[in-house]
């Protein structure tokens, strides 16, 4: 039976290729993602191991706050360095000073995108070689206050050469420096796309942080002293509030940090691999269903010659396994190319991966093979079971491949799946669970399967409705296409289901994106009273010097300019984002809907809280809550303001006095500007732009431009999502072409008879093409229904996050429908040509 399965596949090479292609694409995505993950991990594991191999002990603050950008850690007193050097066993030590620094290129544009990409930061240069991860490749280390060293990647983007005068954006504003040297991070041009500026230690104190405060102290041990031993000695010599760790622990932490930084991207890519394989499963199921139907007489003859049901079942499953093996093997090879493309994609987002060999682990091969074969075999189980049920007497009858699936079973199974899927989605979107993404994924898959199971019940009504105009316009070709679509509802619906998944996801994303844009516009219109926004392109890391807001407030054309800051703290033990505002000006520009209290009175220990959150926690005006900062530790704050609108200010905000007291390195990530009464908009903007011109990262925008900037950020992500979803749609179109091709083989005699009674080649091609178009439109219709449902759920679930607008993008949905119809034409090209080229006499004589 194995030899028979192999001979069947080899005798039908086109079927083998077309069936394997859909699996191959999914496995290629899976293998490529795994290869990239392993390559990045191995590259940075080795890089950090080399860089920190001589660092024995690191001392830093034990105060940390969780944030969306990783743990935020407080600073320590620089005098700790002297205490560390006095510990027996310490050979060398130095301080680590770090802060925001962004280099400006020769065209006056900031290099890097700290809000959406890798960070841009500055550090102090240390002459202790064992503690310095940077290696000078051109020029020399900084020695004077006006000198700086930058990483080679930033120097190339500048482009800069040693000796050039460059501008760096710092807390005190743009500052010129002489480029004394260019360095690499170990052997890499930079660290994961970061832009790094290195100053003398004294300069770093002045421009990066707070004098006398450092991020850490690193030490090298005397010969013969182990890391753990030195750690214990240093720990015993120092006071409370400090964490002492070994160099090995630091290496492992940095390796984990890189893995975490890329975790979202890795998950993102693996999700699309799963989607591609999910779509491929429908194609495999449909393909084997058709194959089994076409081989009914052959399988019946095998049964009549003594083959058992288990042997027939095993034969078909063996074919599926061989298809899965071939497709997975090719997909694994293609995965290396996919990994390279994904690496380039990361680079476009600012995450450069150091050059190195591709890491191809055995586990990647086994996982990819197992998943590819498993998806293929599982998808072929039901067709194989039907094949094994063929009675020997079928060998004496004409082949009957018509659909005979029971309506009642479909309604029961499909309805159960739908109910279960909706329940899982509701739990994932609205319930409290630690596995929300898993619940949403399982719920979405259940809904897709439910719609696929129920859709055969509406194929005939749809074909009558959609096929009517086609038949009227195209005559016999349209009529035959309509009848062929209706002939086997199960096959039509299964073929369309693969397209339904891709279209459904595209429609979901389109609705979410348009609803997000509309919600943002509504928030700006309802909450923003000002005229201009100055955006820094940063959030949580750097931004605009507070001096800019002060300079703007001095302009006669400006009534008020208010900077907004962002930091991270723990409030009553829960990590959260805390915004900082100017109490004297923010209420003139932003309407937060104050219910109780007075924003202008916010002092060093006052907090503003959103009303819904306050109600949930049982807080009232005047209550005291504990707020813990990484820099200053736990503080007692009084609830001084309760407000209703949190879209622009978050759930918590404090006044600048409190922010400056508890957060080091204060920056405004945005500045809101209100023009003076009587000042013309153009006049005010010109005055503001003249002041902001000294700050290259300051983007002056009116409200319309600000709205468009938010939309552009969404569109940038959409471009990536749509490109990846296009692969799922391509797989679905391959499935339509594959089904049509197999259908033509099944209907060879029928097509021959049509040609014999006068149908032209052109009419036959048109018949196959219109059948493909109707299948594509049917799949698109189902996808739109599911996509609208998913989109509504997402927008509804995010209502508390400010997504108050649900937008039904009619123009985009119409565009998707037109593209799907055209795609149906493309998918039918090869099958239509094959049908038109059938030899009439041979076709009539076939069985």
Coordinates of N, CA and C in Angstrom, one line a residue, residues 1 20 67 108 114 147 174 180 185 211 219 241 263 294 335 385 443 466 509 588-589 718 752 818:
X1 N 0.8 -1.2 0.0 CA 0.0 0.0 0.0 C 0.9 1.3 0.0
X20 N 1.3 20.8 -2.0 CA 2.5 21.0 -1.2 C 2.8 22.5 -1.0
X67 N 7.6 48.8 33.6 CA 7.0 49.7 32.6 C 6.8 48.9 31.3
X108 N 20.2 68.2 9.6 CA 19.4 68.7 10.7 C 18.3 67.9 11.2
X114 N 13.3 56.9 18.9 CA 13.2 56.3 20.3 C 11.8 55.9 20.7
X147 N 34.2 67.0 23.6 CA 34.4 65.9 22.7 C 33.4 64.8 23.0
X174 N 19.9 71.4 22.4 CA 20.9 71.0 21.4 C 22.3 71.5 21.8
X180 N 35.5 63.0 18.4 CA 36.9 62.6 18.6 C 37.1 61.2 18.2
X185 N 30.2 48.4 19.2 CA 29.8 47.7 20.4 C 30.2 46.3 20.3
X211 N 24.2 65.5 38.6 CA 25.5 65.4 39.2 C 25.5 64.7 40.5
X219 N 32.9 46.7 38.7 CA 34.2 46.4 39.3 C 34.8 45.2 38.7
X241 N 19.5 49.3 50.1 CA 19.1 50.0 48.9 C 19.9 49.7 47.6
X263 N 10.6 39.9 21.7 CA 9.6 38.9 21.9 C 8.3 39.2 21.2
X294 N -12.6 11.4 -6.7 CA -12.2 11.0 -8.1 C -11.7 9.6 -8.1
X335 N 12.8 28.6 4.7 CA 12.8 29.4 5.9 C 14.0 30.2 6.2
X385 N -11.0 8.9 5.9 CA -12.0 8.0 6.5 C -13.1 7.7 5.5
X443 N -10.8 31.3 20.1 CA -12.1 31.7 19.8 C -12.2 32.1 18.3
X466 N -26.0 35.8 -6.6 CA -24.8 36.4 -7.2 C -24.6 35.9 -8.6
X509 N -8.7 44.1 10.7 CA -7.6 45.2 10.9 C -8.1 46.5 10.3
X588 N -5.7 75.4 30.6 CA -6.1 76.3 29.5 C -6.0 75.6 28.2
X589 N -5.4 74.5 28.0 CA -5.1 73.9 26.7 C -5.8 72.5 26.6
X718 N 0.0 49.1 9.8 CA -1.0 48.4 8.9 C -0.3 47.9 7.7
X752 N -15.6 17.5 -22.2 CA -15.5 17.0 -23.6 C -16.8 17.0 -24.4
X818 N -13.6 44.0 -4.8 CA -13.2 44.1 -6.2 C -11.9 43.4 -6.4

